[in-house]
Each structure stands twice: as C-alpha cells, then as structure tokens.
Coordinates of C-alpha atoms and ligand atoms in Angstrom, one line a residue:
M1 CA 107.5 26.6 105.2
K2 CA 110.0 26.7 102.1
G3 CA 112.0 29.9 101.6
E4 CA 111.1 31.5 104.9
M5 CA 113.4 34.5 106.2
E6 CA 114.7 35.3 109.8
R7 CA 113.1 33.0 112.0
M8 CA 114.9 33.6 115.5
E9 CA 115.5 30.4 117.8
D10 CA 117.0 29.7 121.1
V11 CA 119.1 26.4 119.6
V12 CA 119.2 24.9 116.1
I13 CA 120.7 21.5 115.8
V14 CA 121.2 20.2 112.3
G15 CA 120.6 16.3 111.9
A16 CA 118.1 14.1 113.2
G17 CA 120.5 11.1 114.1
I18 CA 121.2 9.8 117.3
A19 CA 123.6 12.9 118.3
G20 CA 120.8 15.4 117.2
L21 CA 117.8 13.9 118.7
A22 CA 119.5 13.0 121.8
T23 CA 120.7 16.4 122.1
A24 CA 117.2 18.0 121.7
V25 CA 116.0 15.8 124.3
A26 CA 118.6 16.9 126.7
L27 CA 117.7 20.1 126.2
K28 CA 113.9 19.5 126.5
R29 CA 114.6 18.1 129.8
V30 CA 116.4 21.2 131.3
G31 CA 113.7 23.6 129.6
V32 CA 115.2 24.7 126.2
R33 CA 113.6 24.3 123.3
A34 CA 115.5 23.4 120.0
L35 CA 114.7 23.4 116.4
V36 CA 115.9 20.0 114.8
L37 CA 116.8 20.3 111.0
E38 CA 117.2 17.1 109.0
R39 CA 117.9 16.9 105.2
S40 CA 115.9 13.6 104.9
Q41 CA 112.1 13.3 104.5
G42 CA 111.8 11.3 107.8
I43 CA 113.8 9.5 110.5
R44 CA 116.7 7.9 108.6
A45 CA 117.8 4.2 110.0
T46 CA 120.6 3.4 107.9
G47 CA 122.7 0.7 109.7
A48 CA 119.6 -1.7 110.5
A49 CA 120.8 -1.9 114.2
L50 CA 123.5 -1.1 116.8
T51 CA 125.2 -2.4 120.1
L52 CA 124.8 -0.2 123.0
F53 CA 127.2 -0.7 125.8
P54 CA 126.7 0.2 129.5
N55 CA 127.9 4.1 129.0
A56 CA 125.0 4.6 126.4
W57 CA 122.5 3.1 128.6
L58 CA 123.4 5.2 131.4
A59 CA 123.3 8.1 129.0
L60 CA 119.7 6.9 127.9
D61 CA 118.6 6.9 131.7
A62 CA 119.8 10.4 132.0
L63 CA 117.5 11.3 129.0
G64 CA 114.7 9.3 130.3
V65 CA 114.4 7.0 127.4
S66 CA 115.8 3.6 128.3
H67 CA 112.9 2.3 129.7
R68 CA 111.4 2.6 126.4
L69 CA 114.0 0.2 125.0
T70 CA 114.9 -2.0 127.7
R71 CA 111.5 -4.0 127.9
S72 CA 112.1 -5.0 124.3
Y73 CA 115.8 -6.1 124.2
D74 CA 117.7 -8.6 126.3
P75 CA 121.0 -7.7 127.5
L76 CA 123.5 -10.5 126.2
F77 CA 126.6 -11.2 128.4
K78 CA 129.0 -13.3 126.4
G79 CA 130.2 -14.2 123.1
S80 CA 132.8 -16.0 121.0
V81 CA 135.3 -15.5 118.3
T82 CA 136.1 -18.2 115.8
N83 CA 139.3 -18.0 113.8
I84 CA 138.0 -19.5 110.4
N85 CA 141.7 -20.5 109.3
T86 CA 142.8 -22.3 112.6
G87 CA 139.3 -23.1 114.1
D88 CA 140.3 -21.8 117.2
V89 CA 137.1 -20.7 119.5
Q90 CA 137.9 -17.8 122.1
Q91 CA 135.2 -16.5 124.6
V92 CA 134.3 -13.3 125.0
L93 CA 132.8 -12.2 128.4
F94 CA 131.1 -8.5 128.4
S95 CA 130.6 -6.7 131.8
E96 CA 128.0 -7.6 134.4
Q97 CA 125.5 -5.1 132.7
G98 CA 126.0 -6.9 129.4
I99 CA 125.4 -5.2 126.2
R100 CA 121.9 -4.8 124.2
P101 CA 121.5 -4.5 120.6
V102 CA 118.7 -2.4 119.3
H103 CA 117.3 -1.5 116.1
R104 CA 118.2 2.0 115.0
K105 CA 114.8 3.0 114.3
A106 CA 113.6 2.1 117.6
L107 CA 116.2 4.3 119.1
L108 CA 115.6 7.0 116.8
E109 CA 112.1 6.8 117.4
A110 CA 112.2 6.6 121.1
L111 CA 114.1 9.8 121.3
A112 CA 111.9 11.6 118.7
E113 CA 108.8 10.7 120.6
E114 CA 110.1 12.8 123.7
L115 CA 110.2 15.7 121.6
P116 CA 107.4 18.2 120.4
T117 CA 106.1 17.0 116.9
D118 CA 106.8 20.5 115.6
S119 CA 110.4 20.5 116.7
I120 CA 111.7 18.5 113.8
R121 CA 111.8 19.9 110.4
F122 CA 112.4 17.5 107.5
S123 CA 113.8 18.2 104.1
S124 CA 115.9 21.2 105.5
K125 CA 119.1 20.4 104.2
L126 CA 122.1 23.1 105.8
A127 CA 123.6 24.6 102.9
A128 CA 126.0 27.3 104.5
I129 CA 126.6 29.0 108.0
E130 CA 127.4 32.5 109.1
S131 CA 128.2 34.0 112.4
Q132 CA 127.0 37.6 112.9
E133 CA 128.8 39.6 115.7
Q134 CA 126.1 41.3 118.2
G135 CA 128.6 43.5 120.1
G136 CA 129.9 42.9 123.6
G137 CA 131.5 39.5 122.2
A138 CA 128.3 37.8 121.8
S139 CA 127.3 36.3 118.1
I140 CA 124.5 34.5 116.5
A141 CA 124.5 31.7 114.0
V142 CA 122.8 32.3 110.9
V143 CA 121.8 29.2 108.9
H144 CA 121.0 28.9 105.1
L145 CA 119.2 25.9 104.0
E146 CA 119.4 24.7 100.6
D147 CA 115.5 25.7 100.1
G148 CA 116.2 29.2 100.5
T149 CA 115.2 29.5 104.2
T150 CA 117.4 31.6 106.6
I151 CA 117.1 30.7 110.6
K152 CA 119.1 33.1 113.3
S153 CA 119.8 30.9 116.4
K154 CA 121.3 31.8 119.5
V155 CA 123.2 28.3 119.6
L156 CA 123.9 26.2 116.9
I157 CA 125.1 22.4 117.2
G158 CA 126.0 20.4 114.3
C159 CA 125.0 16.9 114.6
D160 CA 125.3 16.5 110.9
G161 CA 127.2 13.4 110.7
V162 CA 130.8 12.2 109.5
H163 CA 130.6 14.6 106.6
S164 CA 129.6 17.5 108.8
V165 CA 129.0 21.1 107.4
V166 CA 129.4 22.6 110.7
A167 CA 132.7 20.9 111.4
R168 CA 134.1 21.7 108.2
W169 CA 133.1 25.4 108.9
L170 CA 134.8 25.2 112.3
G171 CA 138.1 24.2 110.6
L172 CA 138.2 20.6 111.5
A173 CA 140.2 18.4 109.3
E174 CA 137.9 16.2 107.2
P175 CA 137.4 12.3 108.3
L176 CA 140.0 9.9 106.8
H177 CA 139.2 6.4 105.4
S178 CA 140.6 3.8 107.5
G179 CA 141.1 1.5 104.8
R180 CA 138.2 -0.8 105.9
S181 CA 134.5 -1.2 105.2
A182 CA 131.5 -2.7 106.4
V183 CA 128.1 -4.0 105.5
R184 CA 125.2 -4.2 107.6
S185 CA 121.8 -5.7 107.7
L186 CA 118.9 -7.3 109.7
A187 CA 118.4 -10.8 109.2
V188 CA 114.6 -12.2 110.0
F189 CA 113.5 -15.9 110.7
P190 CA 109.8 -15.6 110.7
Q191 CA 109.4 -19.0 112.3
G192 CA 111.8 -18.1 115.1
H193 CA 115.6 -18.9 115.3
R194 CA 117.5 -21.9 116.9
F195 CA 120.7 -19.7 118.0
K196 CA 122.1 -18.8 121.3
H197 CA 121.6 -15.6 122.8
E198 CA 125.1 -14.6 122.4
V199 CA 127.5 -12.8 119.8
Q200 CA 129.0 -15.1 117.4
Q201 CA 131.7 -13.5 115.6
Y202 CA 134.3 -14.4 113.0
V203 CA 137.8 -13.7 112.0
D204 CA 140.2 -14.8 109.4
Q205 CA 143.6 -14.2 107.9
A206 CA 142.7 -12.1 105.2
G207 CA 141.5 -9.3 107.3
K208 CA 137.8 -10.1 107.7
R209 CA 135.7 -9.8 110.5
A210 CA 131.9 -11.0 110.9
A211 CA 129.3 -11.4 113.6
F212 CA 125.8 -11.8 114.0
I213 CA 124.0 -10.6 117.1
P214 CA 120.6 -11.7 118.0
L215 CA 118.0 -8.9 118.4
N216 CA 114.9 -11.0 119.7
D217 CA 113.6 -14.6 118.9
R218 CA 113.0 -13.7 115.2
E219 CA 115.7 -11.2 114.3
F220 CA 119.9 -10.6 114.1
Y221 CA 121.7 -7.7 113.4
W222 CA 124.9 -9.1 111.2
F223 CA 127.9 -7.4 109.7
L224 CA 130.9 -8.1 107.7
T225 CA 134.0 -6.0 107.8
C226 CA 136.8 -6.2 105.5
K227 CA 139.9 -4.3 104.3
G228 CA 139.7 -1.8 101.4
E229 CA 137.1 -3.2 99.3
N230 CA 134.1 -1.0 98.1
M231 CA 130.6 -2.6 97.7
T232 CA 128.2 -0.9 95.6
G233 CA 125.1 -1.8 93.6
E234 CA 121.6 -3.2 94.5
P235 CA 120.8 -5.1 97.9
E236 CA 120.7 -8.3 96.0
Q237 CA 124.1 -7.9 94.7
I238 CA 125.6 -6.9 97.9
Q239 CA 124.1 -9.6 99.6
R240 CA 125.5 -12.2 96.9
E241 CA 128.7 -10.8 96.9
V242 CA 129.0 -11.3 100.7
L243 CA 128.0 -15.1 100.3
E244 CA 130.3 -15.8 97.3
K245 CA 133.1 -13.5 97.6
Y246 CA 133.7 -12.3 101.0
A247 CA 132.4 -15.0 103.4
D248 CA 132.6 -18.0 101.1
N249 CA 135.0 -19.7 103.7
F250 CA 132.8 -18.7 106.5
P251 CA 130.9 -21.3 108.4
S252 CA 127.2 -22.1 107.0
I253 CA 125.5 -20.9 110.2
Y254 CA 127.0 -17.4 109.4
L255 CA 126.0 -17.7 105.4
D256 CA 122.7 -19.0 106.9
V257 CA 121.9 -15.7 108.7
V258 CA 123.2 -13.4 105.7
R259 CA 120.9 -15.7 103.8
H260 CA 117.8 -14.4 105.7
A261 CA 119.0 -10.7 105.1
D262 CA 116.1 -8.3 105.2
L263 CA 117.1 -6.8 101.8
S264 CA 115.7 -3.6 102.6
T265 CA 118.1 -2.7 105.6
I266 CA 121.3 -4.0 104.2
S267 CA 123.9 -1.0 103.4
W268 CA 127.7 -0.9 102.8
A269 CA 129.8 2.0 104.2
P270 CA 133.3 3.0 104.3
L271 CA 134.6 3.3 108.0
M272 CA 135.9 6.8 108.7
F273 CA 137.6 8.4 111.6
R274 CA 139.1 11.7 112.7
H275 CA 142.5 11.6 113.7
P276 CA 142.5 11.6 117.7
W277 CA 145.0 14.6 117.5
R278 CA 142.6 16.8 115.5
I279 CA 140.1 16.1 118.1
I280 CA 142.5 17.1 120.8
F281 CA 144.1 20.3 119.0
G282 CA 141.1 21.1 116.9
N283 CA 138.4 23.8 117.0
L284 CA 135.4 22.0 118.4
N285 CA 133.9 25.1 118.9
K286 CA 133.6 28.7 118.3
G287 CA 131.9 31.0 120.3
N288 CA 128.0 29.4 120.3
I289 CA 128.5 26.9 117.6
T290 CA 130.1 23.2 118.1
V291 CA 129.5 20.0 116.9
A292 CA 128.5 16.3 118.5
G293 CA 128.5 12.7 117.5
D294 CA 130.1 11.7 114.6
A295 CA 130.6 15.4 113.3
M296 CA 133.0 15.8 116.2
H297 CA 134.5 12.5 116.6
P298 CA 133.7 9.9 113.6
M299 CA 135.2 6.7 114.7
T300 CA 135.4 3.1 113.3
P301 CA 133.1 0.7 114.7
E302 CA 134.9 -2.1 116.5
L303 CA 134.4 -0.9 120.1
G304 CA 130.7 -0.1 119.3
Q305 CA 131.1 3.3 120.7
G306 CA 130.1 5.8 117.9
G307 CA 126.6 5.9 118.9
G308 CA 126.7 5.6 122.7
S309 CA 129.4 8.5 122.7
S310 CA 126.7 10.6 120.8
L311 CA 124.3 10.0 123.5
E312 CA 127.0 10.8 126.3
D313 CA 127.8 14.2 124.0
A314 CA 124.0 15.2 124.1
V315 CA 123.8 14.7 128.1
V316 CA 127.2 16.8 129.0
L317 CA 125.7 19.4 126.5
G318 CA 122.3 19.4 128.2
R319 CA 124.2 19.7 131.4
H320 CA 126.1 22.3 130.8
I321 CA 123.5 24.5 128.8
G322 CA 121.1 23.5 131.9
N323 CA 123.4 24.7 134.3
S324 CA 123.6 28.2 132.8
V325 CA 119.9 28.2 132.5
I326 CA 119.9 27.5 136.6
K327 CA 122.5 30.1 137.0
N328 CA 120.7 33.0 135.5
G329 CA 117.6 32.3 137.0
G330 CA 115.8 30.2 134.5
L331 CA 116.7 32.2 131.6
F332 CA 118.1 31.1 128.3
V333 CA 121.1 34.1 128.2
E334 CA 122.8 34.3 124.8
G335 CA 126.0 35.8 126.4
D336 CA 126.7 32.8 128.6
M337 CA 126.0 30.4 126.1
A338 CA 129.7 30.4 124.4
R339 CA 131.3 29.4 127.9
A340 CA 128.5 26.9 128.7
I341 CA 129.7 25.3 125.1
D342 CA 133.1 25.8 126.1
D343 CA 132.7 23.8 129.2
Y344 CA 131.1 21.0 127.3
V345 CA 134.0 21.0 124.9
K346 CA 136.5 20.7 127.6
E347 CA 134.7 17.6 129.1
R348 CA 134.2 15.7 125.9
R349 CA 137.9 16.5 123.9
W350 CA 140.0 13.8 125.6
R351 CA 137.0 11.3 126.2
A352 CA 136.2 11.4 122.4
A353 CA 139.8 11.4 121.4
S354 CA 140.3 8.3 123.4
L355 CA 137.4 6.6 122.2
V356 CA 138.6 7.1 118.6
T357 CA 142.1 5.7 119.5
G358 CA 140.4 2.7 121.0
S359 CA 138.2 2.0 118.3
Y360 CA 141.1 2.4 115.6
L361 CA 143.4 -0.2 117.5
S362 CA 140.8 -2.4 118.5
G363 CA 140.0 -3.0 114.6
W364 CA 143.5 -2.8 113.4
I365 CA 144.0 -5.8 115.8
Q366 CA 141.0 -7.7 115.0
L367 CA 141.5 -7.7 111.2
G368 CA 144.7 -9.3 111.9
G369 CA 146.5 -9.4 108.7
A370 CA 149.8 -10.6 107.2
K371 CA 152.3 -10.3 110.2
W372 CA 152.5 -13.0 112.2
W373 CA 152.8 -10.8 115.5
V374 CA 149.4 -9.0 114.9
R375 CA 147.7 -12.5 114.3
F376 CA 149.5 -13.4 117.8
L377 CA 148.3 -10.4 119.4
R378 CA 144.6 -10.7 118.2
D379 CA 144.3 -14.9 118.6
R380 CA 146.3 -15.3 122.0
L381 CA 146.4 -11.7 123.6
F382 CA 143.3 -9.4 122.5
Y383 CA 140.1 -11.1 123.5
K384 CA 141.5 -12.4 126.7
Y385 CA 143.2 -9.2 127.9
I386 CA 142.9 -6.1 125.8
F387 CA 139.3 -6.4 124.9
G388 CA 138.3 -6.1 128.4
W389 CA 140.8 -3.1 129.3
L390 CA 139.5 -1.6 126.4
G391 CA 136.1 -2.3 127.2
G392 CA 136.5 -0.1 130.4
L393 CA 135.8 2.9 128.2
A394 CA 132.4 1.4 127.6
R395 CA 131.5 1.6 131.2
Y396 CA 132.2 5.4 131.5
N397 CA 129.2 7.2 133.1
C398 CA 128.5 10.7 131.6
G399 CA 126.5 11.8 134.5
N400 CA 122.9 13.5 135.0
L401 CA 121.1 16.2 133.6
P402 CA 120.4 19.1 136.2
A403 CA 116.9 19.5 137.5
V404 CA 116.0 22.9 136.5
S405 CA 112.6 23.3 137.4
S406 CA 113.7 22.8 141.4
G407 CA 116.5 25.2 140.4
K408 CA 119.0 22.3 141.8
E409 CA 122.1 21.2 140.1
D410 CA 123.2 17.7 140.3
Ligands
LIG501 C1 129.3 -0.6 110.3 C2 129.0 0.3 111.5 C3 128.6 -0.2 112.8 C4 128.4 0.7 114.0 N1 128.3 0.1 115.0 C5 128.0 0.7 116.0 C6 127.6 0.1 117.4 O1 127.5 -1.1 117.6 N2 127.3 1.1 118.4 C7 127.6 2.1 118.4 O2 127.2 2.7 119.4 N3 127.4 2.9 117.3 C8 127.9 2.0 116.2 N4 128.0 2.7 114.7 C9 128.4 4.1 114.9 C10 127.1 4.9 114.9 O3 126.4 4.3 113.9 C11 127.3 6.5 114.7 O4 128.4 6.7 115.6 C12 126.0 7.2 115.0 O5 125.0 6.8 114.0 C13 126.3 8.7 115.2 O6 125.0 9.4 115.0 P1 125.1 10.7 114.4 O7 123.9 11.3 115.0 O8 126.3 11.5 114.7 O9 125.3 11.2 113.1 P2 124.4 10.2 112.0 O10 123.7 8.9 112.4 O11 125.1 10.3 110.6 O12 123.3 11.4 111.6 C14 123.4 12.4 110.9 C15 122.2 13.1 110.8 O13 122.2 14.4 109.9 C16 121.4 14.3 108.7 N5 122.5 15.5 107.9 C17 123.6 15.4 107.2 N6 123.9 16.5 106.8 C18 123.1 17.4 106.7 C19 122.7 18.6 106.3 N7 123.7 19.3 105.7 N8 121.7 19.3 106.6 C20 120.6 18.6 107.6 N9 120.6 17.2 107.9 C21 122.0 16.7 107.7 C22 121.5 13.0 108.6 O14 120.6 13.1 107.3 C23 121.3 12.3 109.2 O15 120.1 11.8 109.8 C24 128.4 2.2 114.1 C25 129.0 2.4 112.5 C26 129.0 2.0 111.6 C27 129.5 2.7 110.5

C-alpha cells in the first residue's frame, strides 16, 4: 500500500474522528463512497467520553446510527452546580430530551461499523495538498501523504481536527489558546457506584470548574477545567496533580471519583478556539476543498457542542452532495461539487460562529474569576437564565439526508 501513486477517488476525507467518520457515513447513505485517511494506526478515542445534546442525537438519527448508542446510555435530565467557596448549590435542568454522555470509542466505533472495511486507511498522514485545474473552472485535489503516496480526489474534506492541514491550506486563521485547559478521564467503580444519575458540577473562585457525569452503573466521565495551567507527564502524575493541587479544595465525593480514574484514559488538553469572525469571513472552502468539525470551528467545550456540531456538519455536507447526485440523475458530477460545497458552507458558517461564541462566553462566565460582577453573573444569573437560553443552541435540528435511491429530496 505504501508509496502508491495517482489513485483517483470521488471523495477523500482526512481524519477518522467524529467529523470524518460521520461525513463518510452521511455520504454512504446518499450513495457516495469516500476514502478516509487517518494518521493513527487505529481509531483514536482520546478524551474518554463526551456529552451529546439533542442536536447531536438528531444528527445521529439522520445518519442512522443513534439506535446503536441509545440502548447503552440513559439520558440525564438534571444536574447541580456547587460553589466550593460559598457552599451554594444551584440546580440545572436540561431540555425534556435530556443529554446523554457516551464513550468516545463507542461513538467512533458505531460510526465506523457503518462503513465498508476498506474505506478507512490508517497510518496515512496528510502532508501536503495541491489543487490542479482541469479546465472549464473545475479542479481536482491532489493529496500527498507522508509515506509518499499521492491520491487524487474530486472532493477533499478536511476533518483533521484543531491543527488541520486542510484549514491551513485554505488560509484559515490558526486556532487560539483560550487561556484555559482541561483534564478528562473515565472513572470505574467495578462493584457499581452509589451516586445519582445526574451531572454534578463544581466551581470555585480561582477559575476552576469540574464535574462528573455517570455513563452507566459502573463508570463516570469526569473532567477539570482551569485557567492557564499546563499539565504534562505520566497519567499517574496528572491524577496526583488533580488530587493534590487543582482539586484539593473540592469535596471528597469528587476526589473519590478522580481516585477511581482509569489511567489509560486520562488526558490533558489546552482549550483552543477560532475567532468567530474568522469563521464568518474566512475561506471555509475553495472549489471542491472544504473543512468540517474542529478543522472548521474549534471551540471551547463549555456548551458540549464540538462533537455535536461535527455531526451536524456531516449531515449538511451529505445533504448537499446527495442533492447534487439526485439532480444529476444519480451521478457524482465533478463540476457540480464546488456548488454543493458552497451551499454547505453557507448553511454552516453562522451556526458554527454562534456555537464558538456561545461556548467561549459560557466558559468565561462559568470559570468566574476575580471580578465580583462576573461571579455575580455566574452565581446568580447564569445557570438560572443564561444557560437555558444558550442551551437553545443545542436544540437545533440540522435536518435529514435526501433519499437518493428513490430520487426524492427530503
Ligand atoms: C475537554 C474537552 C471536552 C469536550 N467535551 C465535549 C462534549 O461534551 N460534547 C461534545 O460534543 N464535544 C466535546 N468536545 C469537543 C469534541 O471533542 C471535538 O469537537 C470533536 O472531537 C471534534 O471531532 P473532529 O473529528 O473534528 O476532530 P478530532 O476528534 O480531533 O479528529 C481528527 C482526526 O484527524 C486525524 N488527523 C489529524 N491530522 C491528520 C493528518 N494530517 N492526516 C491524517 N489524519 C489526521 C486525527 O488523528 C484524528 O483522528 C470536547 C473537547 C474537549 C477538548
């Protein structure tokens, strides 16, 4: 396989994360085969788990995948936020559909299982891209892999995450560090746990936010977000630092969850985002080349929308490419793809920018900080009024995929 030359594909997707796999599933459902290139040797589930809001489940319904997950994960309808310094506890209610945390691995595998086995090419790191004019305004993407392989493609979709090579090629501004970082992991209680089936969150005056969220009767997803810090080192060291330095003033119930960490899943990440105006005014596509997921709209995690919006991207891309196939009598017409991608970008630009903005503001308020009025906003107004309003962003329905076989659009 290594060092191959000049294969021609209809669609190449770079990255087998949530966005890349979901986009390949969406395309498969509209009758278009995509080759997914992934630099790792297998599916990469860094981050342990994530919470999916109603918009993500609607997108998973459209992709035909949600049933694979809903039977293993029960929805959560409420949670509490405890201020470590004052002891105040606020209740948080989620929408009537609730939210569902899922293991990342389960989500990625559920998507990958929908795809033909030869559609994901692992150990395939994208190194460079060229665009070759074909005459008549059409162009093809030429993808160069680190192993020397060259692949030509009529459409190229960069789902290669926050440090996307494709986004850089498009000229999008580099993502910025929000000044916040997060540690995440699973916690396992082999004999079962005794906690409520609710999200338990903690905030303090020093700009820390932490939570634990039950995945099932034995496992939790827990995280801690703090300002500016960089944690490196072995998993044991990260766990020790959380217990002894970052969360030493947190209640014993939280520390107990951290002590039960499955150290093989612990990871630390700087929280990155792209300025919303770079998304509104930037080049999200050039002809038949575009980006989806974090490659387009890296956002801080405080609304839990990065993964959900990646699933939305996949459905919207699938819809526009599928509609082009329908319009052209079931054929994948190269010359029509730039228009389909343009329509995708038009539909996603403002939605992505509003999620990045909402997430950043949500993080900024929830971490509180030194200024009294920010703390007042968080402790008196945010969870009662603003969180529900921002939560409206999570009730979005990105729509369905067209039924290609019957030749009918949804
Ligand atoms: C602390 C934290 C908590 C979060 N919590 C939530 C949450 O609760 N809910 C939620 O919806 N979202 C959450 N998110 C966001 C979510 O994790 C991301 O938005 C989501 O993983 C983006 O998926 P992606 O496929 O775009 O990118 P990624 O998951 O980063 O996948 C990119 C893939 O591309 C591959 N790749 C990269 N470069 C190359 C290359 N050059 N060649 C080939 N392959 C390449 C990578 O190996 C990777 O597999 C959270 C994020 C963080 C940091």
